[in-house]
Short mmCIF file of C-alpha atoms in Angstrom, two decimals:
data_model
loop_
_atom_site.label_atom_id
_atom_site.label_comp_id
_atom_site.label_asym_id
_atom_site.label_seq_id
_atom_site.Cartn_x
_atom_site.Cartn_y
_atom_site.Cartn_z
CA UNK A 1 26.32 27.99 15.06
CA UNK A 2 23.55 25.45 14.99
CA UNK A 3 24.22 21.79 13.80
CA UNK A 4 23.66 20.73 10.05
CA UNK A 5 19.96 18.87 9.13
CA UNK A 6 20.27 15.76 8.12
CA UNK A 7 18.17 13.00 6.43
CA UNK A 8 18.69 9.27 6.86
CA UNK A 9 16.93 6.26 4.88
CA UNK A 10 15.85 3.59 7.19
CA UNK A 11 14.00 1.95 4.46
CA UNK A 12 12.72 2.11 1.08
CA UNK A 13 15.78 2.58 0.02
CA UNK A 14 17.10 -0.50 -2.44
CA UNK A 15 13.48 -2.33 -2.42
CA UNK A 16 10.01 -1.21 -2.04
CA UNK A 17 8.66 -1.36 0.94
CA UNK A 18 9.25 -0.43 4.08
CA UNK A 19 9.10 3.56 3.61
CA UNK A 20 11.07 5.56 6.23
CA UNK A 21 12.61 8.66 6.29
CA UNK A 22 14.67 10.47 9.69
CA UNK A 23 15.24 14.10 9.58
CA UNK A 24 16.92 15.62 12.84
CA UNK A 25 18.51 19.03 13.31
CA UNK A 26 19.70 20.27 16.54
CA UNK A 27 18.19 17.61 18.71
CA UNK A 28 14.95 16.93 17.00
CA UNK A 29 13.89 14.08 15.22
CA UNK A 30 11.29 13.76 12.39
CA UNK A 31 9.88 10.45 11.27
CA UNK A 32 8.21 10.80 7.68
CA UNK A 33 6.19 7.55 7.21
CA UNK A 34 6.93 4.32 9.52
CA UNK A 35 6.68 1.27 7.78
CA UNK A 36 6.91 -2.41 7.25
CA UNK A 37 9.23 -4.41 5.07
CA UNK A 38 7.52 -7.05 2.81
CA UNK A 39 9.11 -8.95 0.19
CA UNK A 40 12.03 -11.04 0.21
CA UNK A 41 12.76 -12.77 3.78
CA UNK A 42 16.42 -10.80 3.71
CA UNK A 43 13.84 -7.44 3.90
CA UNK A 44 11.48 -8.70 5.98
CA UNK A 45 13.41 -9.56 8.55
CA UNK A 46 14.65 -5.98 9.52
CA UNK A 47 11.73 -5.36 11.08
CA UNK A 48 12.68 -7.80 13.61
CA UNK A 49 15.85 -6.02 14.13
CA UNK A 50 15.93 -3.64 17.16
CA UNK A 51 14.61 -0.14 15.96
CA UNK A 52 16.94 1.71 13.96
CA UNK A 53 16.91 4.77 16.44
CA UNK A 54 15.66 5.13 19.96
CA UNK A 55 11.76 5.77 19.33
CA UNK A 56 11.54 7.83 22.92
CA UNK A 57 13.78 9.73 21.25
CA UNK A 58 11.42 11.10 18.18
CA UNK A 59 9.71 14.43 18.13
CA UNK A 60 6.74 12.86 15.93
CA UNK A 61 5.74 10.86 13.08
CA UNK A 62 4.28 12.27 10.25
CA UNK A 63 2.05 9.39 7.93
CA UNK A 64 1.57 9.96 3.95
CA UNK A 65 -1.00 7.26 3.93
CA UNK A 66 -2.13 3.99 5.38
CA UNK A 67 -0.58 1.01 3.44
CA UNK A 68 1.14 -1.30 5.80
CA UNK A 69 4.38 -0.75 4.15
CA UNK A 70 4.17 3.54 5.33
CA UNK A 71 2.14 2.82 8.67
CA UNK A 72 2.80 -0.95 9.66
CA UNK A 73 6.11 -0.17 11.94
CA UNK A 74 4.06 2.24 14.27
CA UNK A 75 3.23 -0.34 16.28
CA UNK A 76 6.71 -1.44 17.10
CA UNK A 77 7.42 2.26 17.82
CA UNK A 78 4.53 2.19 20.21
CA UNK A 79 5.84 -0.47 22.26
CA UNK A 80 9.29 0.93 22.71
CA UNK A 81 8.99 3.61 23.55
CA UNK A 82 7.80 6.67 21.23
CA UNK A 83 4.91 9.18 22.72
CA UNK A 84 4.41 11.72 19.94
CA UNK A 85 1.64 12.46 17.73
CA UNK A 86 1.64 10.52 14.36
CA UNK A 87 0.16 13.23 12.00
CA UNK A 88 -2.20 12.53 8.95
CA UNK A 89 -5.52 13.47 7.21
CA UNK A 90 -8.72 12.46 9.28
CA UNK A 91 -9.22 9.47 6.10
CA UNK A 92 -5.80 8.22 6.66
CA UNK A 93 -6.32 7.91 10.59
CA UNK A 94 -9.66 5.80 10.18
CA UNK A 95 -8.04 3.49 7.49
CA UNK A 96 -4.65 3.13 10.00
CA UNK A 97 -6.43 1.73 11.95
CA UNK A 98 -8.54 -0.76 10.45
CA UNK A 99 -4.67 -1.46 8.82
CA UNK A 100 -2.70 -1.92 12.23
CA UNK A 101 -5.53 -3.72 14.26
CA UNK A 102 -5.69 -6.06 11.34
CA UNK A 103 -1.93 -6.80 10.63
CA UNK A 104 -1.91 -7.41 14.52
CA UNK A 105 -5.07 -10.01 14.22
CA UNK A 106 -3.00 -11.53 11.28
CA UNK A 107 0.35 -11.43 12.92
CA UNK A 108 -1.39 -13.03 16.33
CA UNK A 109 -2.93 -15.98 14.39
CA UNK A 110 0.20 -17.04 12.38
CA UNK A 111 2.56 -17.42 15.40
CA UNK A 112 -0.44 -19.24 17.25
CA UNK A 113 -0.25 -21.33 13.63
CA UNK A 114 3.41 -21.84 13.77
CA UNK A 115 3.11 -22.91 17.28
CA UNK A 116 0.30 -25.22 16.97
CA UNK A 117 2.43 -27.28 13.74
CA UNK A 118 5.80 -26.72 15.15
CA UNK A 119 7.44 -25.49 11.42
CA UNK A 120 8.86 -22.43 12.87
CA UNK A 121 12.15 -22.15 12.82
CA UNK A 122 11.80 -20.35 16.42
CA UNK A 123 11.16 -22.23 19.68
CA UNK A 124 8.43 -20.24 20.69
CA UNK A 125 7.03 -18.18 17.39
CA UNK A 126 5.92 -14.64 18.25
CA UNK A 127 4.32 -11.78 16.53
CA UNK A 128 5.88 -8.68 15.46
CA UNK A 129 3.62 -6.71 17.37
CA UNK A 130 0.23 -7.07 18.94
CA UNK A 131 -3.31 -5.91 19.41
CA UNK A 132 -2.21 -3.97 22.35
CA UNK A 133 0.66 -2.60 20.34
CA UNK A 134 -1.45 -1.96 17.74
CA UNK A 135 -3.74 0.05 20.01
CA UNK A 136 -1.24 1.96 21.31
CA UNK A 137 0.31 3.35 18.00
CA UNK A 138 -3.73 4.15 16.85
CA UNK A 139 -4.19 6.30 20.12
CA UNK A 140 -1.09 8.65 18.61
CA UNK A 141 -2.82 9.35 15.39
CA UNK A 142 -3.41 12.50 15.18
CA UNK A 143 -6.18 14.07 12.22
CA UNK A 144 -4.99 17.43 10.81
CA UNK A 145 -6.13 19.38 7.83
CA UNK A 146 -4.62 19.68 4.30
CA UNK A 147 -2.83 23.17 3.99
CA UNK A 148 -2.80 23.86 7.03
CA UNK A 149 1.34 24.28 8.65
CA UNK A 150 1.30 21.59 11.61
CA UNK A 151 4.54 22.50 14.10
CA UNK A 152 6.00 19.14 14.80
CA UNK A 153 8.52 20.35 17.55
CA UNK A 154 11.94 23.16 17.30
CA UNK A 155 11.70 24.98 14.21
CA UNK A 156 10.08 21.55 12.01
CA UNK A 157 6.90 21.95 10.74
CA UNK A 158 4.74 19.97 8.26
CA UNK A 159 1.99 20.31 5.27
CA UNK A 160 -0.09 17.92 3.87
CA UNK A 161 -1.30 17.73 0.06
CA UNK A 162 -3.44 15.66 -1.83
CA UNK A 163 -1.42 12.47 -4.00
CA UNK A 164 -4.24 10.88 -5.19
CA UNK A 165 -2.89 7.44 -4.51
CA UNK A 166 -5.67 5.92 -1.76
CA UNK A 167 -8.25 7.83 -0.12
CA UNK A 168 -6.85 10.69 2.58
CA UNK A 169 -3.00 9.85 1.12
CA UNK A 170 -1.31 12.94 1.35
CA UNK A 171 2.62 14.48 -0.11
CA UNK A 172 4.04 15.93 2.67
CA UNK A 173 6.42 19.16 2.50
CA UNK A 174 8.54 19.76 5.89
CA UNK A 175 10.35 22.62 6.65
CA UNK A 176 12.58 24.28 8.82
CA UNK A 177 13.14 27.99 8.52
CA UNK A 178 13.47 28.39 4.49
CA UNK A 179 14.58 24.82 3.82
CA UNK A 180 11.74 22.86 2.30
CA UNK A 181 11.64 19.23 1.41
CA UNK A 182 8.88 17.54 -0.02
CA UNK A 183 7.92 14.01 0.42
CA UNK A 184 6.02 12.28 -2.49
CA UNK A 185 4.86 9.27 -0.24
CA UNK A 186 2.89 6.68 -2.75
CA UNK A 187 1.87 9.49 -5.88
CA UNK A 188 -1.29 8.27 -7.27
CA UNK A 189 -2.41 8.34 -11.14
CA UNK A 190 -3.66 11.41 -12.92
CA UNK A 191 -6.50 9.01 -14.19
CA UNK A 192 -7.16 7.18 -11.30
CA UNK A 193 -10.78 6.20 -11.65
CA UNK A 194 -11.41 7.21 -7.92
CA UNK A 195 -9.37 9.26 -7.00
CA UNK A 196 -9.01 13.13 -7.82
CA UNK A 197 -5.18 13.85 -9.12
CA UNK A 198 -2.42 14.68 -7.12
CA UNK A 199 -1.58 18.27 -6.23
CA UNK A 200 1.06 19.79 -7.38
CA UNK A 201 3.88 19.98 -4.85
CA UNK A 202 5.78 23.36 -5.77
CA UNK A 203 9.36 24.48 -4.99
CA UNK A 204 11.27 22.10 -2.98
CA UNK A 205 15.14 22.04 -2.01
CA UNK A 206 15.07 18.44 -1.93
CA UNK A 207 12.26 16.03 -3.27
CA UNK A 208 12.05 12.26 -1.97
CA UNK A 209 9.98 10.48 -4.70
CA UNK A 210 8.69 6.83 -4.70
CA UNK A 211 9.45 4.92 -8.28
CA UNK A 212 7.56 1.73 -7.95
CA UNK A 213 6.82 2.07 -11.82
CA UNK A 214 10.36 4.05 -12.19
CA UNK A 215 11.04 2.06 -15.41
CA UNK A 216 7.44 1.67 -16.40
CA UNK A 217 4.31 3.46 -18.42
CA UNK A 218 0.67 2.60 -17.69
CA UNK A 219 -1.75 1.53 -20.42
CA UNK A 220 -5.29 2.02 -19.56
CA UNK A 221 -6.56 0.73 -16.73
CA UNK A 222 -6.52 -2.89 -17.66
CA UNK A 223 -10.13 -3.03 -18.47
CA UNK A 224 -9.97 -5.29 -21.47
CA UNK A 225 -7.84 -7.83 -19.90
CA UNK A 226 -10.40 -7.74 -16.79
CA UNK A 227 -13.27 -8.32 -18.19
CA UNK A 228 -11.89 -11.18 -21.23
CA UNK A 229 -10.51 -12.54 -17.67
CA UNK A 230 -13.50 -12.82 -15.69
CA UNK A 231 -15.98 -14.27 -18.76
CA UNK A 232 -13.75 -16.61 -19.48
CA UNK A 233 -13.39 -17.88 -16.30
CA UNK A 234 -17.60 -17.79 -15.73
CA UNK A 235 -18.28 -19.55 -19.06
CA UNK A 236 -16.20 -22.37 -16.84
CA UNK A 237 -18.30 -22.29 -14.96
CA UNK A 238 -15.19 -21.03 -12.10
CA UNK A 239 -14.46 -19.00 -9.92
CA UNK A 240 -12.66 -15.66 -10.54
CA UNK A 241 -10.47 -14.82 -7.42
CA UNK A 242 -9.14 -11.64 -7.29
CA UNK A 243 -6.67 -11.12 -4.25
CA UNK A 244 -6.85 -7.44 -3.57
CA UNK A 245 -5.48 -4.99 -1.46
CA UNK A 246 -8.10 -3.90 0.94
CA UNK A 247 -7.89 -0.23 0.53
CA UNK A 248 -8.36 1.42 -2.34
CA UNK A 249 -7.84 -1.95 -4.79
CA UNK A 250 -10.98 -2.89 -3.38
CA UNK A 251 -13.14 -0.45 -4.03
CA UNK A 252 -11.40 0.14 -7.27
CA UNK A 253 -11.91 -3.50 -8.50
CA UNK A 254 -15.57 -3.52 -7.74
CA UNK A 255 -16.42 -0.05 -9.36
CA UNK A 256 -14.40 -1.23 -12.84
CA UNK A 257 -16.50 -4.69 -11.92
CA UNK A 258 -19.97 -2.53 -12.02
CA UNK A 259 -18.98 -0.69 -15.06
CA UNK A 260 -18.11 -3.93 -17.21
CA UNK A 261 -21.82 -5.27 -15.56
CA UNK A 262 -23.61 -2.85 -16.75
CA UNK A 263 -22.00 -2.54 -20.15
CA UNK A 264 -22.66 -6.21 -20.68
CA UNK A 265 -19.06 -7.42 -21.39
CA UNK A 266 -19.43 -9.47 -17.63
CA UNK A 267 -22.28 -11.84 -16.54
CA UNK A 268 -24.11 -10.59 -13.64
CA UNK A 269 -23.20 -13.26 -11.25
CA UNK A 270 -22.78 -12.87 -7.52
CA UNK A 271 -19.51 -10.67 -6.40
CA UNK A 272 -17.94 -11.62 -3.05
CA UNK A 273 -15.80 -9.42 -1.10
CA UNK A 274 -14.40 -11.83 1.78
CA UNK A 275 -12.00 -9.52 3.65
CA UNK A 276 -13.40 -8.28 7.38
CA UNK A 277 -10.48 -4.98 6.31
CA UNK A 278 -11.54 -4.74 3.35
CA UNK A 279 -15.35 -4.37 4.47
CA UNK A 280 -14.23 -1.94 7.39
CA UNK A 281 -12.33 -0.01 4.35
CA UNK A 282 -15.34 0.29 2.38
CA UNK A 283 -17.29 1.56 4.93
CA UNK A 284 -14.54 4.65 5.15
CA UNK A 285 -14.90 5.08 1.49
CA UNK A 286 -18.72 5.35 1.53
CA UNK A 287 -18.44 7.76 4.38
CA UNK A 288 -15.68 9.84 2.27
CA UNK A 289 -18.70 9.94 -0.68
CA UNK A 290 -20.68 12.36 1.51
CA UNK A 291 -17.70 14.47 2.71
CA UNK A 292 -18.12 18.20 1.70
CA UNK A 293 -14.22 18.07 1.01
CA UNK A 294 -13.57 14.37 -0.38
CA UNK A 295 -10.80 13.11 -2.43
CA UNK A 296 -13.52 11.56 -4.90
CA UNK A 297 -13.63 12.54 -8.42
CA UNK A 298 -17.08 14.35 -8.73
CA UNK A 299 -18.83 11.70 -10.69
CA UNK A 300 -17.72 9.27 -8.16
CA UNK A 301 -19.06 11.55 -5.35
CA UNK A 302 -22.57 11.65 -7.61
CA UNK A 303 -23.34 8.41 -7.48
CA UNK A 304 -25.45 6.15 -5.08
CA UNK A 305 -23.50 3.46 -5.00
CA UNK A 306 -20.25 3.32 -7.09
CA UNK A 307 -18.96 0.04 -5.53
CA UNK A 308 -21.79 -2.18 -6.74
CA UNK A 309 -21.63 -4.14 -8.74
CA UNK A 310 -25.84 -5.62 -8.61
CA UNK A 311 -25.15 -8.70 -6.68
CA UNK A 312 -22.71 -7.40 -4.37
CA UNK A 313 -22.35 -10.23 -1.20
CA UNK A 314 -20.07 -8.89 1.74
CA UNK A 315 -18.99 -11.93 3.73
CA UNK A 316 -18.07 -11.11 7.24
CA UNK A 317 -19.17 -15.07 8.74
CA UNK A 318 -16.69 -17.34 8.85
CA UNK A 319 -18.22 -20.37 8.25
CA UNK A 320 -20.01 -18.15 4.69
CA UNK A 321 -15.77 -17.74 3.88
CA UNK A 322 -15.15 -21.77 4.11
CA UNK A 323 -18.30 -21.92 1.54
CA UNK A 324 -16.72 -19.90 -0.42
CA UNK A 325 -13.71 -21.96 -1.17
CA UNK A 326 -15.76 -24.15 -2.98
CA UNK A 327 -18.68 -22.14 -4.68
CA UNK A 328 -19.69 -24.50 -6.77
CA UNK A 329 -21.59 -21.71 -9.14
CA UNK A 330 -19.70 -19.35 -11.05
CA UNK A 331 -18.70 -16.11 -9.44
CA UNK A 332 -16.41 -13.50 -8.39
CA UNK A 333 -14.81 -13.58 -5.52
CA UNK A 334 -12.60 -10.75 -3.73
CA UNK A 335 -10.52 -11.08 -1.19
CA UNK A 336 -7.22 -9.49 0.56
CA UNK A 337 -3.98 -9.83 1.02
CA UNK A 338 -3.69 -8.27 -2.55
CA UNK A 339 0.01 -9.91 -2.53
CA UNK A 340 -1.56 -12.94 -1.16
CA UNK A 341 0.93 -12.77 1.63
CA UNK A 342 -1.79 -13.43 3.98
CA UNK A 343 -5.50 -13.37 5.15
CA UNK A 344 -8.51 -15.20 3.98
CA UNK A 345 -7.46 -15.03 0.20
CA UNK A 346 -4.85 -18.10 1.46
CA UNK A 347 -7.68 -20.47 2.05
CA UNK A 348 -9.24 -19.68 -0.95
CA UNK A 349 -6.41 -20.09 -3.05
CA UNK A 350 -5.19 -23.11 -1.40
CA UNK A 351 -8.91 -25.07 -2.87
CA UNK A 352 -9.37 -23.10 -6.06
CA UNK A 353 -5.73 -23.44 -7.52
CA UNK A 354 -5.72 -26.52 -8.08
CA UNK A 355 -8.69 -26.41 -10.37
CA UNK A 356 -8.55 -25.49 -14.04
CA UNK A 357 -11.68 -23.74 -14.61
CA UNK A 358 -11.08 -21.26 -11.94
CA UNK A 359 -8.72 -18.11 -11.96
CA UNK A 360 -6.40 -15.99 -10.45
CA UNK A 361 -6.97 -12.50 -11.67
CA UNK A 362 -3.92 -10.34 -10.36
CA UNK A 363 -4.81 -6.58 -9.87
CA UNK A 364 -2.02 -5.22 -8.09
CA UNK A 365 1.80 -4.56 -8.31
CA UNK A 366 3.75 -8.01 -6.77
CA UNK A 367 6.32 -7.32 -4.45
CA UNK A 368 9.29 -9.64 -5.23
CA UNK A 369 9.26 -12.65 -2.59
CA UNK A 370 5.78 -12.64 -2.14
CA UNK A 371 3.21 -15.24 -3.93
CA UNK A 372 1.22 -13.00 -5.73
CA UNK A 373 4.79 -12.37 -7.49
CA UNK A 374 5.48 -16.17 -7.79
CA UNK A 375 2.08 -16.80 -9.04
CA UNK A 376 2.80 -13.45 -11.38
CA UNK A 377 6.08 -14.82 -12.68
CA UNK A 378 4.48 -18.57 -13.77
CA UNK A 379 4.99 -21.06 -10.57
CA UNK A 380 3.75 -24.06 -10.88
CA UNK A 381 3.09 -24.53 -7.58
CA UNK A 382 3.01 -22.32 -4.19
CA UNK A 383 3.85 -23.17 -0.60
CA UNK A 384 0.89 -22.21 1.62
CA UNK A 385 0.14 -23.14 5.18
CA UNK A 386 2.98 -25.32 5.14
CA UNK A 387 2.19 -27.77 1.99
CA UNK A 388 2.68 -26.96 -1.85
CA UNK A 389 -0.44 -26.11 -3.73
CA UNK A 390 -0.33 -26.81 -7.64
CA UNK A 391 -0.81 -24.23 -9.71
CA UNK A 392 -3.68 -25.47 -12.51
CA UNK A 393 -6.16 -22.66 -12.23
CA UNK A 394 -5.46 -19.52 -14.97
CA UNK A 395 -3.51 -16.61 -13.60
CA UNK A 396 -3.92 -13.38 -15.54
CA UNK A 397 -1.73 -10.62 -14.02
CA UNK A 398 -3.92 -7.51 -14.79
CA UNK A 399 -1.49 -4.39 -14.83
CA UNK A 400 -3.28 -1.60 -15.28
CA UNK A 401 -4.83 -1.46 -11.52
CA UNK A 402 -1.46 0.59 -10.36
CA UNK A 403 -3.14 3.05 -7.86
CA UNK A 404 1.04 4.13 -8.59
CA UNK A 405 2.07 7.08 -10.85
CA UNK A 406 4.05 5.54 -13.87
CA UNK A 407 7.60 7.06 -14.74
CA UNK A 408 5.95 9.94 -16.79
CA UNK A 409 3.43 10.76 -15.12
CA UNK A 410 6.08 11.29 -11.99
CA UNK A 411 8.26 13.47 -14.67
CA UNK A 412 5.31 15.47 -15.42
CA UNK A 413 4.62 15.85 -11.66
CA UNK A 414 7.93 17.44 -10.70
CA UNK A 415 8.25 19.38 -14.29
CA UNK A 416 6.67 22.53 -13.28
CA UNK A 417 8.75 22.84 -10.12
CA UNK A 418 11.95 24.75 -9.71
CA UNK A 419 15.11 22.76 -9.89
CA UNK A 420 15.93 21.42 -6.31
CA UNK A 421 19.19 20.87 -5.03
CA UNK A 422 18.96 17.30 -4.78
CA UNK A 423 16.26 14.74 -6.10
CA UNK A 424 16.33 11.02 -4.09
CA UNK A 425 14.39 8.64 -5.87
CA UNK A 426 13.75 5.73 -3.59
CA UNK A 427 10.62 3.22 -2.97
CA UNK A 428 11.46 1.35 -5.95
CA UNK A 429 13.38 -1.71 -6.39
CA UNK A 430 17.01 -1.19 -7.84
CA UNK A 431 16.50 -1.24 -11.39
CA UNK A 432 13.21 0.99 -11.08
CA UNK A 433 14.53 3.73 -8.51
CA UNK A 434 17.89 4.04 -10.88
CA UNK A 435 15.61 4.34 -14.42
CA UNK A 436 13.42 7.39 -12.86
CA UNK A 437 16.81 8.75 -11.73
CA UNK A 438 18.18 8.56 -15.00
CA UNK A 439 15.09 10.04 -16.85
CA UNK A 440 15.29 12.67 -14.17
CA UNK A 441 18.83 13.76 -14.93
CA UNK A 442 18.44 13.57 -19.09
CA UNK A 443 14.67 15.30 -18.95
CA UNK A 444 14.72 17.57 -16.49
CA UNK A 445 18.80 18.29 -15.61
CA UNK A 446 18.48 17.86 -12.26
CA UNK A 447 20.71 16.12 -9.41
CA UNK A 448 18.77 13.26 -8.69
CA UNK A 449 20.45 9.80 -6.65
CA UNK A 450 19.53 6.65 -5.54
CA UNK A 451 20.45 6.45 -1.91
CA UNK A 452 21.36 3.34 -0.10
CA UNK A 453 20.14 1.76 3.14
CA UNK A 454 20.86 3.66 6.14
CA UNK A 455 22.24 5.72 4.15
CA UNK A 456 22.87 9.58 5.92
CA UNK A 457 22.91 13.17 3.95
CA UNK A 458 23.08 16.84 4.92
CA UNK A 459 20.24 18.83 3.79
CA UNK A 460 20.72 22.23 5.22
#
């Protein structure tokens, strides 16, 4: 009689981030998504705990999508040890790794920071992983097709489906003989303005569903609030800085930026995107325009250029980024991280904050801990690079950006499928993962938890 398959949360499970999810049966071991912790310092620093499982020991990985927070613990992986093949859609590999080569860069540069001003707590700061590292998890990626069944080792095998959330993000079913369980990863928007709408995923014994907006409904697309934003801020005569995730938000921001151009509710003034990932991410995207099988909505896919927005200016010198901290003509300016827990968007912030007629134009959801979510929740001032930076600039926290399905839209996405056994609703932080759970159980009648950390279940 063989052993019992079992599925155990390594993260995402009582916060956001961090997304990973063990499945091993008789010997084998499954990674669904590999990711980093962000957030709150008592989160982040589990990834500097020793792996939660031996990584020579795993069969493979399989990757929903390329956000540091699914992909950015690969690396670590890498270096101790694991061998397989990391499997994900040909878009997801390319973006993975513009994502882990620059999270290494970043990673690299802060502990040569922290060494160089001695405010590290350790005696000789380190990074979490490397280029090298880096390198070596991008050498396991390994491209598949959509709907096609991948064998990942023993009786496991995977399939990949379109969510909709970032370009090449997939759902990801794996099975083993006639046990199915399907793996939302980050479900994107029925309306995303990019981004053709997630598949739907079918019978399942057991869904795992993210609920980053578990307790939340989307209104729009924020469009309104972006644009009275960004002419406010020029009739300043400002800067409007608009820390933004490099994939996806990017593109996103600059496409809603061309619309309200050419509509006349914005000034056509010069747009900045100051972010060498973000540029590299672009480049993916314009690629993905010309793909016979692309992710794109077709009216995207149509156009020439959807990510201009006239006076588009993509910054990849250095010394053109320290101009930019200091315009001095009004302008819109772009830059990652989108949570402003790093990258160039630190310099910029640390010169334009302190000036009233500038902004801060949030377009992305704020991961408790990190500034964006200070900045988000009113601070008056924000530690960066080691000194407190007053807050005197506007900050206008733009919501409807979510590249996330809300609550409903989630509902609406498991609806047509047959009841599973068991629903775990995780990727969410506490009170949003135990709202969908609840909505679950009243709407729908199913058996749906919210599992803890570490936490181990039998799924046979």
């Amino acid at each position: 009689m063989s052993n019992p398959m079992t599925l155990t949360f390594l993260g995402a499970a009582g916060t956001v981030t961090g997304s990973k999810f063990l499945l091993e049966h008789d010997g084998r071991r499954i990674l669904v998504d590999a990711g980093l912790f962000q957030g709150e310092s008592a989160w982040r620093r589990r990834n500097w705990e020793p792996p939660p499982l031996d990584p020579s020991t795993l069969d493979a990985v399989v990757l929903t999508h390329a956000h540091l927070d699914h992909s950015g613990y690969l690396p670590v992986l890498a270096r101790e040890g694991f061998a397989g093949h990391v499997t994900c859609t040909s878009d997801t590999a390319r973006l993975a790794a513009i994502v882990l080569r620059d999270a290494a860069h970043l990673q690299e540069e802060e502990a040569r920071w922290a060494r160089s001003t001695g405010l590290s707590k350790h005696e000789r700061p380190r990074p979490l992983f490397d280029s090298a590292d880096a390198e070596r998890a991008i050498a396991l990626l390994r491209p598949v097709a959509r709907h096609e069944e991948i064998p990942l080792g023993g009786e496991f095998t995977a399939e990949l489906f379109r969510a909709g959330h970032i370009l090449g993000s997939s759902f990801v079913a794996i099975s083993r003989g006639t046990t199915r369980l399907v793996f939302s990863g980050d479900l994107g928007r029925t309306d995303h303005p990019l981004l053709r709408a997630p598949e739907h995923p079918g019978r399942a014994d057991h869904f795992v569903v993210e609920s980053t907006y578990g307790n939340r409904e989307h209104h729009g697309h924020g469009s309104e609030e972006l644009a009275g934003a960004l002419e406010r801020t020029l009739r300043r005569g400002g800067v409007a800085l608009l820390p933004a995730f490099a994939v996806d938000r990017t593109p996103m921001v600059l496409h809603e930026i061309q619309r309200l151009v050419r509509s006349g509710q914005v000034q056509d003034v010069p747009v900045y995107v100051d972010s060498p990932m973000a540029l590299s991410a672009l480049q993916v995207y314009q690629a993905a325009l010309r793909a016979t099988d692309t992710d794109f909505r077709d009216e995207i896919a149509s156009d020439s250029d959807p990510f201009d927005p006239g006076k588009l200016r993509l910054v990849s010198d250095p010394d053109e980024s320290r101009r930019l901290n200091d315009p001095r003509h009004p302008c819109i300016l772009v830059s990652a991280s989108g949570m402003a827990t790093g990258g160039r968007v630190l310099h910029h912030l640390e010169h334009q904050l302190p000036m009233e007629r500038n902004s801060v134009i949030l377009t992305g959801y704020q991961v408790a801990g990190t500034r964006g979510r200070f900045l988000a929740d009113g601070a008056r001032a924000v530690k960066i690079h080691g000194r407190y930076v007053p807050v005197r600039a506007e900050v206008v926290n733009v919501r409807g950006f979510s590249a996330h399905a809300d609550a409903s839209q989630m509902i609406e996405w498991l609806r047509p499928s047959p009841s599973p056994r068991t629903t775990f609703v995780v990727h969410g932080e506490p009170h949003s993962a135990q709202a969908l759970a609840e909505r679950l159980r009243e709407e729908l009648s199913w058996t749906a938890v919210v599992p803890g950390h570490e936490e181990r279940v039998l799924v046979d």
